[in-house]
N, CA and C of each residue as an Amber inpcrd file, in Angstrom:
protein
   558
 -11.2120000  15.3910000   3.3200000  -9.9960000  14.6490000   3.0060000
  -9.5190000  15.0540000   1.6280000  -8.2390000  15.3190000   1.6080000
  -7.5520000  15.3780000   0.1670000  -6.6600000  14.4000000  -0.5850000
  -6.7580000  14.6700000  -1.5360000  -5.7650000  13.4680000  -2.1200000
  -5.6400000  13.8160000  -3.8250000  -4.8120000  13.2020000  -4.5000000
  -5.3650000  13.5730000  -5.7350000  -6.2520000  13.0360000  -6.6230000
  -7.4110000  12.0620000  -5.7480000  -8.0600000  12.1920000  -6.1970000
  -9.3730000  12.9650000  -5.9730000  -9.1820000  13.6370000  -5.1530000
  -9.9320000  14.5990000  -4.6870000 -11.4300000  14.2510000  -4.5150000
 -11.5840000  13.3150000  -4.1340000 -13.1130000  12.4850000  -3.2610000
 -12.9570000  11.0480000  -3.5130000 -13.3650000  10.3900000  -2.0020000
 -13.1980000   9.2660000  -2.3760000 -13.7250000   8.3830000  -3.2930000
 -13.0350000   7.7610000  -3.9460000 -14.0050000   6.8510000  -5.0060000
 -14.9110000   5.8130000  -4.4160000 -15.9650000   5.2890000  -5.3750000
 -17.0860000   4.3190000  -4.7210000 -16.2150000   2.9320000  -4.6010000
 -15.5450000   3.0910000  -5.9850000 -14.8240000   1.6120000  -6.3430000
 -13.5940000   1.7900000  -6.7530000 -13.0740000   1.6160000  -6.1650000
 -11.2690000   1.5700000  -6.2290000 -10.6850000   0.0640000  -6.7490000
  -9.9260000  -0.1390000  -7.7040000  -9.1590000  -1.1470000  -7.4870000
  -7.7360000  -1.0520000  -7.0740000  -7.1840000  -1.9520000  -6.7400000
  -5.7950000  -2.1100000  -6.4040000  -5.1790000  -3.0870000  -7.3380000
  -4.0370000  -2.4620000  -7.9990000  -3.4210000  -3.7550000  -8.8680000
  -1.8590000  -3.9710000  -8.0450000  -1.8020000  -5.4210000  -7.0230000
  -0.9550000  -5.4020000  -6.4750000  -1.1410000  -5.3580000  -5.0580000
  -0.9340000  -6.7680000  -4.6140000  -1.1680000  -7.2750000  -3.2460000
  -0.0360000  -7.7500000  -2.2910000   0.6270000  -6.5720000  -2.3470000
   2.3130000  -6.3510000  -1.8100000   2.1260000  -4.9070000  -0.5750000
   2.7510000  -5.0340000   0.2810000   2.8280000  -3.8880000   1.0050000
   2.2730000  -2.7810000   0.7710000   2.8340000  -2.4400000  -0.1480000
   1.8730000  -1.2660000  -0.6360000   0.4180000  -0.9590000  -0.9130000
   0.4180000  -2.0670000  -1.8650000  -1.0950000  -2.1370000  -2.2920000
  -2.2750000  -2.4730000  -0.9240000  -1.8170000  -3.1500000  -0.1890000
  -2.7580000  -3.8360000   0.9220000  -2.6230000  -2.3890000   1.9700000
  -1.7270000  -1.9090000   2.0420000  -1.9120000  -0.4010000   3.0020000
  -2.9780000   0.4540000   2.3250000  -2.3280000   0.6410000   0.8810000
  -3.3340000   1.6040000   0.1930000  -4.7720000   1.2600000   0.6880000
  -4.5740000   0.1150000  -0.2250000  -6.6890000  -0.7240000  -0.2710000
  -7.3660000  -0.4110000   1.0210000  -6.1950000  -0.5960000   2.4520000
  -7.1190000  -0.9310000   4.0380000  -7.2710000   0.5280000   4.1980000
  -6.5570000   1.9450000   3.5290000  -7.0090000   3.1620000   3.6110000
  -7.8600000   3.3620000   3.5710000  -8.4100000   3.3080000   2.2280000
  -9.4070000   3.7870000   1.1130000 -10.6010000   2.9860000   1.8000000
 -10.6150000   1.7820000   1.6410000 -11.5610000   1.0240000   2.3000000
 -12.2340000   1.3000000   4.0390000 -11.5310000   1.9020000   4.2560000
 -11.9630000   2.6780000   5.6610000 -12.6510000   4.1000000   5.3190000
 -12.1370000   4.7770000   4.7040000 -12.7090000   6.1450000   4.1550000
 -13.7720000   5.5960000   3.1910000 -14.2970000   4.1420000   2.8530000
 -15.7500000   4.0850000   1.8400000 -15.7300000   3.3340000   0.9570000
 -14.2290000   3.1750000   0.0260000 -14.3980000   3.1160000  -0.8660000
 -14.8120000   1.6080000  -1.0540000 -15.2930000   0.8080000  -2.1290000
 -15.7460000  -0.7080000  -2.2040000 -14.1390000  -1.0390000  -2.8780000
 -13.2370000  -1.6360000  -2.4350000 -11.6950000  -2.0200000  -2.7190000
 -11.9830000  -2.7620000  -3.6300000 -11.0610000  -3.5150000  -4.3990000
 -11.0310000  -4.6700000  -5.2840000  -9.4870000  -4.8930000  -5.6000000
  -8.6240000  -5.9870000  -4.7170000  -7.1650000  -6.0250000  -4.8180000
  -7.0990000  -7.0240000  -6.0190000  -6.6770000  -6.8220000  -6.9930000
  -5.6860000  -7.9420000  -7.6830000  -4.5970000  -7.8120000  -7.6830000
  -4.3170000  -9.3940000  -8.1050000  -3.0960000 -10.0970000  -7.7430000
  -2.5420000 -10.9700000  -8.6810000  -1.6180000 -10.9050000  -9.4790000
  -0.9460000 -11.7420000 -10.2080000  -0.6330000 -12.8010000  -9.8130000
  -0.5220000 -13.0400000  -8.7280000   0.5630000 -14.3140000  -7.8830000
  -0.6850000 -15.2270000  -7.3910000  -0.4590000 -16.1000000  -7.3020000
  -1.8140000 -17.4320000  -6.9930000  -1.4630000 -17.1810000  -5.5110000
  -0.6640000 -16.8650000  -4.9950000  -0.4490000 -16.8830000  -3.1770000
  -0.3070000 -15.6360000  -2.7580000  -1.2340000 -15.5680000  -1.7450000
  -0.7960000 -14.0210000  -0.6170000   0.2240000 -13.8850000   0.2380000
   0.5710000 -12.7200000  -0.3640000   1.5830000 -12.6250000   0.9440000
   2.9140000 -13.4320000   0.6310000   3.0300000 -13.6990000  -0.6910000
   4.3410000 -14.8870000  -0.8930000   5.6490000 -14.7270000   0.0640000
   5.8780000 -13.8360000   0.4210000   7.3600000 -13.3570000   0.8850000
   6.8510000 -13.5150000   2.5940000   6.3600000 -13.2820000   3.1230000
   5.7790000 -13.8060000   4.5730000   5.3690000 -15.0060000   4.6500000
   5.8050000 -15.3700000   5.7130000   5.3840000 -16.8280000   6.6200000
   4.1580000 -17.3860000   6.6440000   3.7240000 -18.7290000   5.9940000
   2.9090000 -18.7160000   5.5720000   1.6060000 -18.6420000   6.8420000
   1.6920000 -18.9110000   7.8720000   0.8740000 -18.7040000   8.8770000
   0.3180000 -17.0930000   8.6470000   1.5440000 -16.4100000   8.8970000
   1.1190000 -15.0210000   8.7140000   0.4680000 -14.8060000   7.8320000
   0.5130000 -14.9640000   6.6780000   0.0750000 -14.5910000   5.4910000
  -1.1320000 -15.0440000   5.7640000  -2.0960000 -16.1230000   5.7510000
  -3.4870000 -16.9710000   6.2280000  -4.4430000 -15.8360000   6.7470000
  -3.2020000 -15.3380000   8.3650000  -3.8960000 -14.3440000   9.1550000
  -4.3810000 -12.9530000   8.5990000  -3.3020000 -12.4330000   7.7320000
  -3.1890000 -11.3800000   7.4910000  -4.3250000 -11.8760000   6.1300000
  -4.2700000 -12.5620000   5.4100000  -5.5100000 -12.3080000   4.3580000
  -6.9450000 -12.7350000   5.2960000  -7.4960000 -13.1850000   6.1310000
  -8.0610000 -12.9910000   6.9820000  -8.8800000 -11.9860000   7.4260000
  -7.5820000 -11.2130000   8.1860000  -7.7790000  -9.5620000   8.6010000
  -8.0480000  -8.4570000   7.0860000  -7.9670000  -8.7080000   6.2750000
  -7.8350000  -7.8270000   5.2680000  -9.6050000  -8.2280000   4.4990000
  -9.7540000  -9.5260000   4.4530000 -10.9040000  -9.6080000   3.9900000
 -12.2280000  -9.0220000   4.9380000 -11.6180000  -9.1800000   6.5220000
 -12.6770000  -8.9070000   7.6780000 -13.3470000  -7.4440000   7.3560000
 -12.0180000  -6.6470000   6.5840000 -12.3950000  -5.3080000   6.1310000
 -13.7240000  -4.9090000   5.2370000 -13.7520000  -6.2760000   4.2300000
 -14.5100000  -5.8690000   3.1900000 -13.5590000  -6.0180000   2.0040000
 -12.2080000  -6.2100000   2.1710000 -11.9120000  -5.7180000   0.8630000
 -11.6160000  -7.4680000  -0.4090000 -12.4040000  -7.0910000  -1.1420000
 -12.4430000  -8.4340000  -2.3920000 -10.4720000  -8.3690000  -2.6950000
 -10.1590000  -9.2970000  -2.8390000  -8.9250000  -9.8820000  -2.9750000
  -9.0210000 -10.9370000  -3.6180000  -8.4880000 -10.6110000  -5.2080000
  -8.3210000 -11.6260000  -6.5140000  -6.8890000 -12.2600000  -6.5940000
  -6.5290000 -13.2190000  -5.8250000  -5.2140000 -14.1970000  -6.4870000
  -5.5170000 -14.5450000  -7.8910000  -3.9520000 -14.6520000  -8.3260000
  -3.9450000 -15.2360000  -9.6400000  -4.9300000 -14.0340000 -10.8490000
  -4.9990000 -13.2250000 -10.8340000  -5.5560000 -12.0600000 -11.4050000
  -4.5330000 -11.3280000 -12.4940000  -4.1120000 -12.1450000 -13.4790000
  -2.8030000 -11.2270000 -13.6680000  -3.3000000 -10.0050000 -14.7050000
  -2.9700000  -8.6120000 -14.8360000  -4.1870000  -7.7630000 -15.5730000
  -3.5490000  -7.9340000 -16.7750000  -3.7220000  -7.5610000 -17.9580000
  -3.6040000  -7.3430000 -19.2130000  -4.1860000  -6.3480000 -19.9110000
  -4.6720000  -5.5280000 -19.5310000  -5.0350000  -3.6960000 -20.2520000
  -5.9570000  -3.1020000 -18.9740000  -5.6790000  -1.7080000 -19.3690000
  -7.2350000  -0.5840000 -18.6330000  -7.2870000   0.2530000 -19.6730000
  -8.4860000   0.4520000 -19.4160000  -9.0970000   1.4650000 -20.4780000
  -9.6050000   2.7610000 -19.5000000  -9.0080000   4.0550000 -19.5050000
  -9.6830000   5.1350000 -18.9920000 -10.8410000   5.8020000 -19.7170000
 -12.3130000   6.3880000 -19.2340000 -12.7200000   6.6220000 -19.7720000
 -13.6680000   7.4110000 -18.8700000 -14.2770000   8.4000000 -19.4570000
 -15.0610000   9.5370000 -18.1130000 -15.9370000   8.8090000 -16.8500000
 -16.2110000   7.7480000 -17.4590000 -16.7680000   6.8480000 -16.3320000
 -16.3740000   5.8870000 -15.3430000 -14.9440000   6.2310000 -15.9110000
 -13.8550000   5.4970000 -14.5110000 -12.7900000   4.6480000 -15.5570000
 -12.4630000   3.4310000 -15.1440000 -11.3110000   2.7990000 -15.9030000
 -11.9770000   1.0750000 -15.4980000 -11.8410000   0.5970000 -16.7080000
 -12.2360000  -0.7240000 -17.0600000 -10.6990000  -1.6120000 -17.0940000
 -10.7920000  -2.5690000 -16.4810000  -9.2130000  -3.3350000 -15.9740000
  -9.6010000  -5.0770000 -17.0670000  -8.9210000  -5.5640000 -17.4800000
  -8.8010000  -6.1470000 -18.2050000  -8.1190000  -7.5420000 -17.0180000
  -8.0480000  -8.6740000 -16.8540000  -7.1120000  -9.4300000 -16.2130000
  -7.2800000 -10.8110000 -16.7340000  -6.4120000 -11.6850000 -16.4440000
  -5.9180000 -13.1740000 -16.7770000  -6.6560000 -13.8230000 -15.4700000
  -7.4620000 -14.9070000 -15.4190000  -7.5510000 -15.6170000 -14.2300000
  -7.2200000 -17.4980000 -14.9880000  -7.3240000 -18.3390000 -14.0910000
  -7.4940000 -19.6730000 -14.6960000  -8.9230000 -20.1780000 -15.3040000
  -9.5750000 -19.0620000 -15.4580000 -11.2870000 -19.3130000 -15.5970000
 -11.0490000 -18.3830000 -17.1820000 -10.1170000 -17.7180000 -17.2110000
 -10.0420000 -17.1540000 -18.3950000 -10.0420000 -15.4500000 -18.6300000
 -10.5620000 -14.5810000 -18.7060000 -10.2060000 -13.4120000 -19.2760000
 -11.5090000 -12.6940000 -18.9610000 -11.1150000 -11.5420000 -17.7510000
 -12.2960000 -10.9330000 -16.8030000 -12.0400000  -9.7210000 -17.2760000
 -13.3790000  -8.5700000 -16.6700000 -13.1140000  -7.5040000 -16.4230000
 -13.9270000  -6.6430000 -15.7330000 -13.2100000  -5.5560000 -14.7910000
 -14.0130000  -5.0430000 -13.7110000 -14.0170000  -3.5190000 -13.7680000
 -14.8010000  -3.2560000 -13.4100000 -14.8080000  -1.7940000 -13.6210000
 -14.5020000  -0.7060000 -12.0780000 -13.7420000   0.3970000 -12.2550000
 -13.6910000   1.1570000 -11.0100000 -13.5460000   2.5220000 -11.5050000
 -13.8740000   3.5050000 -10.3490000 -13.9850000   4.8650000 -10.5350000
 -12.3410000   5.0050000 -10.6160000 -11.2300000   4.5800000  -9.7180000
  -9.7380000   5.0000000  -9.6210000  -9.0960000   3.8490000  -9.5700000
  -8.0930000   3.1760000 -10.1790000  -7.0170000   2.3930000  -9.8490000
  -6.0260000   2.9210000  -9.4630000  -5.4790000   2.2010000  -8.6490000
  -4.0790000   2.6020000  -7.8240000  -2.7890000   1.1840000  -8.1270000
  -1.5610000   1.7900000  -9.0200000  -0.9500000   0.5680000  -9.2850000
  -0.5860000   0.6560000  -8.6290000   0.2900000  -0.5590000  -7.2500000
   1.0190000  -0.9120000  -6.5460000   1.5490000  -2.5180000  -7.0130000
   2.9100000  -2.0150000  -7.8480000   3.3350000  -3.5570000  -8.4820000
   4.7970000  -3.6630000  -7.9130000   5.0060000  -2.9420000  -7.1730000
   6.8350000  -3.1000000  -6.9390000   7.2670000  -1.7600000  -6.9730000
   8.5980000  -1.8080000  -6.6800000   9.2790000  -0.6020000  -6.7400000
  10.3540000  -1.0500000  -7.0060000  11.1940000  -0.1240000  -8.3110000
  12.3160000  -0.3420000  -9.0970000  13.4280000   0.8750000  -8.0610000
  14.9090000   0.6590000  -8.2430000  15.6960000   1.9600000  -8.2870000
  15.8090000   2.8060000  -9.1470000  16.1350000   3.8890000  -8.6570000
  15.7410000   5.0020000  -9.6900000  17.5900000   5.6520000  -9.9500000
  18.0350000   4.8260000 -11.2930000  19.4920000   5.1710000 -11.0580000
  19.6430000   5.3620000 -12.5850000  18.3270000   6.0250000 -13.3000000
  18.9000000   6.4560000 -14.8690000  18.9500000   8.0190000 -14.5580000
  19.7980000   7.8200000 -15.2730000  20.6750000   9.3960000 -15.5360000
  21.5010000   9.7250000 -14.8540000  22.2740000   8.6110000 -14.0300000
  23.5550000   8.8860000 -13.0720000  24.8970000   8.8900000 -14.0080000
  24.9930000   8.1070000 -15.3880000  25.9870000   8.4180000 -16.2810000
  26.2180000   7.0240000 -15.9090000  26.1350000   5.9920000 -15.4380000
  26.6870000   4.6880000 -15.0570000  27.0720000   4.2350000 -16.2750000
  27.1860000   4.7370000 -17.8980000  27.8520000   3.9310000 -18.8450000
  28.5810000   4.8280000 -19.0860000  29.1070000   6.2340000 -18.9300000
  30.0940000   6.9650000 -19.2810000  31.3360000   6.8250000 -18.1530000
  30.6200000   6.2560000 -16.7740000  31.8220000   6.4120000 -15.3470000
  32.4140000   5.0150000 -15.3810000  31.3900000   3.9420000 -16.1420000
  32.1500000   2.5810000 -15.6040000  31.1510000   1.6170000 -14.6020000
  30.1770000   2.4280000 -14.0980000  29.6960000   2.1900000 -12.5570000
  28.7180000   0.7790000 -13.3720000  28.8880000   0.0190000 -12.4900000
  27.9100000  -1.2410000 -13.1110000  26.6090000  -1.7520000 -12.6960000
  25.7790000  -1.5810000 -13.4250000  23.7720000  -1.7920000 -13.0730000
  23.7380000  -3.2410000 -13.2370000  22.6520000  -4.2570000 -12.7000000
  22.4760000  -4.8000000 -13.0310000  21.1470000  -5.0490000 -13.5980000
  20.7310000  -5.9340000 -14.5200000  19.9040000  -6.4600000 -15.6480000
  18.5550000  -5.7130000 -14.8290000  18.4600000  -4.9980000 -13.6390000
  16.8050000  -4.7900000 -13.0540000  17.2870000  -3.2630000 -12.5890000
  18.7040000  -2.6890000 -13.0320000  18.8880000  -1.1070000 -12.8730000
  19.8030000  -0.9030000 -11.2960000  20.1920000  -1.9470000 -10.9170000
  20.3020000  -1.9850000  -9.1190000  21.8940000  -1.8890000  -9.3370000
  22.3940000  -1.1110000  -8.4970000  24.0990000  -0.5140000  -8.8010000
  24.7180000  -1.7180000  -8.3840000  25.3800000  -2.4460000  -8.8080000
  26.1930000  -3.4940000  -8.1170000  27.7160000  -3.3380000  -7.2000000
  27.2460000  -3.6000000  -5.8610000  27.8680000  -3.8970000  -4.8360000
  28.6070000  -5.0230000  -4.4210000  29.6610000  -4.8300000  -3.4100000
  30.0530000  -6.1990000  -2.7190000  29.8720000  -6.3030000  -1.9240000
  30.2980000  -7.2300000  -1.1680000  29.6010000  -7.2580000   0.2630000
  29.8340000  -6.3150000   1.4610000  31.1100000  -5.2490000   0.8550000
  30.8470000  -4.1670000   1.9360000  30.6940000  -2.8580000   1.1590000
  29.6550000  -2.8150000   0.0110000  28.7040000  -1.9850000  -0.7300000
  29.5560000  -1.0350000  -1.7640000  31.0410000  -1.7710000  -1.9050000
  31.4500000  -0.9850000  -2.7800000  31.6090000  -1.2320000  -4.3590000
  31.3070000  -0.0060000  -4.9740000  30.7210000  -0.3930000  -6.3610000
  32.3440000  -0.7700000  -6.9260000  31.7240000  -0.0950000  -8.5930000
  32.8460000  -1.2180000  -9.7740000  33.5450000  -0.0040000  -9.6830000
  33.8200000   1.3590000  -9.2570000  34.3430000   2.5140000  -9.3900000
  34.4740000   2.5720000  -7.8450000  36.3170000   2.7730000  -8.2430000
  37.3140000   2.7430000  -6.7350000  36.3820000   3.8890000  -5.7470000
  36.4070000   3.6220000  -4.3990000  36.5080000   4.2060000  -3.4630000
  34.3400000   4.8480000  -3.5270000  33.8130000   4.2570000  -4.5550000
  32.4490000   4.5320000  -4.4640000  31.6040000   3.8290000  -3.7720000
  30.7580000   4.0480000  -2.9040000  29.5430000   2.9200000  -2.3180000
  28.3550000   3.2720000  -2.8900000  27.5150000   2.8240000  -2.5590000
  26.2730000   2.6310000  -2.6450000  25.3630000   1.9880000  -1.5580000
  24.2730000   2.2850000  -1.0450000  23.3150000   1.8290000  -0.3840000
  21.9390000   2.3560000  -0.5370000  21.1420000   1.6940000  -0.0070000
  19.7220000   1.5530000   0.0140000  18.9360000   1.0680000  -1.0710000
  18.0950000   1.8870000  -1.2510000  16.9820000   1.6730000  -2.4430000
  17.7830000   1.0110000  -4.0940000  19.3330000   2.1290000  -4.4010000
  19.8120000   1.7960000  -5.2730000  20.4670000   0.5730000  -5.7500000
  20.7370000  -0.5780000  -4.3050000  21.4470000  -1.7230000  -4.5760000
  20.2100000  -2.6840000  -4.0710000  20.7340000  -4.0210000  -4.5200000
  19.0000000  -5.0920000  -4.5150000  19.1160000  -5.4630000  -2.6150000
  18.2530000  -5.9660000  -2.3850000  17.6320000  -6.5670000  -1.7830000
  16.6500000  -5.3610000  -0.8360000  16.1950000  -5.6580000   0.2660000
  14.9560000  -5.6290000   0.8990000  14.7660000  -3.8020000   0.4990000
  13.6630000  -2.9880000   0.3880000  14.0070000  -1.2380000   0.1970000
  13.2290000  -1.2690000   1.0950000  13.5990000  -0.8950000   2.3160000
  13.1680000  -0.4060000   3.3740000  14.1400000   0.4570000   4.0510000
  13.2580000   1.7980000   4.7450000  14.5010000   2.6670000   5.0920000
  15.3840000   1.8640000   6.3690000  15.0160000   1.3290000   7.1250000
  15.9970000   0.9780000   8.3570000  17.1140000  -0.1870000   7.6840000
  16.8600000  -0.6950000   6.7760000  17.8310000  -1.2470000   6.0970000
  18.3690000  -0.1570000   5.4560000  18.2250000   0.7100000   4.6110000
  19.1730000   1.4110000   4.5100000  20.0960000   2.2730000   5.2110000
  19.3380000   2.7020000   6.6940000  20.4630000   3.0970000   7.2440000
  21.1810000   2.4180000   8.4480000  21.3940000   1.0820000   8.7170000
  22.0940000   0.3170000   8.7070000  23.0850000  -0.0270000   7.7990000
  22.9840000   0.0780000   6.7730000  23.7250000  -0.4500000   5.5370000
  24.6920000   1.0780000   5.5080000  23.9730000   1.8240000   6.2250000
  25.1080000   3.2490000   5.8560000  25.3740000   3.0600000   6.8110000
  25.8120000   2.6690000   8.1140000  26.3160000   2.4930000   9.4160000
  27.5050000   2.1500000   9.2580000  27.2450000   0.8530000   8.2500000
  27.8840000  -0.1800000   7.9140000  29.2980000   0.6820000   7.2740000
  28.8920000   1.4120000   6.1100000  29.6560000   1.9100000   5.3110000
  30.7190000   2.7570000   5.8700000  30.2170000   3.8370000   6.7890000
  30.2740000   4.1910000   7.7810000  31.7010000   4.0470000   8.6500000
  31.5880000   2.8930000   8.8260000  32.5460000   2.2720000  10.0380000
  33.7280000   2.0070000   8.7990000  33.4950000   1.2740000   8.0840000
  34.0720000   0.6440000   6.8210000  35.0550000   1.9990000   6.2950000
  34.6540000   2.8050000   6.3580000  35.1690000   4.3790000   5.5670000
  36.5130000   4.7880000   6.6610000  35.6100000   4.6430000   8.1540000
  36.7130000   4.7680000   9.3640000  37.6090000   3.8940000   9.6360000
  37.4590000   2.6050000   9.3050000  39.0040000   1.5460000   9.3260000
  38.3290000   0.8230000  10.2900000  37.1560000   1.0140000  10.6640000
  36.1640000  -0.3250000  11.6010000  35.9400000  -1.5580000  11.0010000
  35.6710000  -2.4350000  11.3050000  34.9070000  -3.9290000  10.7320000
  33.6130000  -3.5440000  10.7900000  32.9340000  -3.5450000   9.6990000
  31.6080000  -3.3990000   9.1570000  31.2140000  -4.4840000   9.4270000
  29.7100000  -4.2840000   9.7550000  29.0020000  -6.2330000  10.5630000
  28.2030000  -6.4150000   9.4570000  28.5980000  -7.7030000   9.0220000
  27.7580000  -8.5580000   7.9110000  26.4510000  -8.0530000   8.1990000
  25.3330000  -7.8500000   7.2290000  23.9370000  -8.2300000   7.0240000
  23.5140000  -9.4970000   6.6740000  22.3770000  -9.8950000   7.2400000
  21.8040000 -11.2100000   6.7650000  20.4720000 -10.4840000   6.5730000
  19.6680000 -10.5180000   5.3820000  18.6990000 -10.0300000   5.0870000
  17.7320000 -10.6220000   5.0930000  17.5800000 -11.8930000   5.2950000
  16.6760000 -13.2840000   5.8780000  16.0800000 -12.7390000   7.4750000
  17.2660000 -11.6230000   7.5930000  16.3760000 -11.5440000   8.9660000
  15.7260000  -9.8990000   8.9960000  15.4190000  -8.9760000   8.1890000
  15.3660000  -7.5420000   8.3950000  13.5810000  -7.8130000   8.5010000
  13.3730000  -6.8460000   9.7660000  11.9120000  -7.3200000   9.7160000
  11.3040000  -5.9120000   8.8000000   9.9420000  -6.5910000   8.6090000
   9.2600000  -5.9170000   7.8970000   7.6960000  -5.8260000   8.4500000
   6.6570000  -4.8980000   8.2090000   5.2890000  -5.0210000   8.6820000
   4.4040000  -4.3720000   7.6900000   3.3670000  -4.7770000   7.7100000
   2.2760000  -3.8580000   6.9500000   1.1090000  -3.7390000   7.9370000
């Protein structure tokens, strides 16, 4: 197996118990590694139903893999013997040691260096191009979709949202999104 880390580690942590991080961890943790998820947030799974969420931390522990709520980190130290993680709990101020950490904390848009203060085009306070409700920015006749404007970043939402645009460009009625409903899975 390749990767960059080029063998699996004994002890992996995960910082970040979001989609990402819980795919990563159930990888690694199948290929060997001893997982260790932290979690800033006192609840799993916040954004899923809370039934689901129950199940799904459940299934994730059935794996093996240790899962720290309320873990919020505060330093790592790299050092030839792996990386020492620093974290916040309500018990006070821990620390664990692993051969590789893998951050999985979110994902931002990636919209520096488009010129958005020389064109006019307007970001908001978290970098996300601001849209209206049929995705057109602060600069006539421009859209935007997917990853670059807020809500859910998933590709089938984005290309829906270009469907949308799409029709909108051709003189069609573009169909509202309700994003309460775009499913999602891990």
């Amino acid at each position: 197996f390749r990767s960059a880390f080029g063998e699996v580690p004994q002890r992996l942590g995960v910082i970040g118990a979001g989609v990402i991080g819980l795919e990563l961890g159930s990888v690694w943790r199948r290929l060997g590694s001893e997982v260790t998820v932290l979690e800033a947030l006192p609840d799993f799974l916040a954004a899923a139903d809370d039934q689901i969420a129950k199940e799904a931390a459940k299934a994730i522990k059935t794996q093996g893999i240790d899962i720290r709520l309320g873990a919020r980190v505060t330093g790592t130290k790299v050092s030839k013997k792996g990386v020492t993680v620093t974290y916040e709990t309500a018990e006070g101020s821990e620390k664990a040691e692993f051969d590789r950490v893998i951050v999985a904390v979110g994902r931002r848009p990636n919209t520096g260096g488009l010129g958005a203060e020389q064109t006019g085009l307007k970001l908001d306070e978290r970098g996300f191009i601001e849209v209206n409700d049929q995705f057109l920015t602060s600069l006539p006749g421009v859209y935007a979709i997917g990853d670059v404007v807020a809500g859910p970043m998933l590709a089938h939402r984005a290309s829906e949202d270009g469907v949308m645009v799409a029709e909108l460009i051709a003189g069609e009625a573009g169909i509202h999104r309700d994003y309460r409903c775009v499913p999602w899975v891990i």
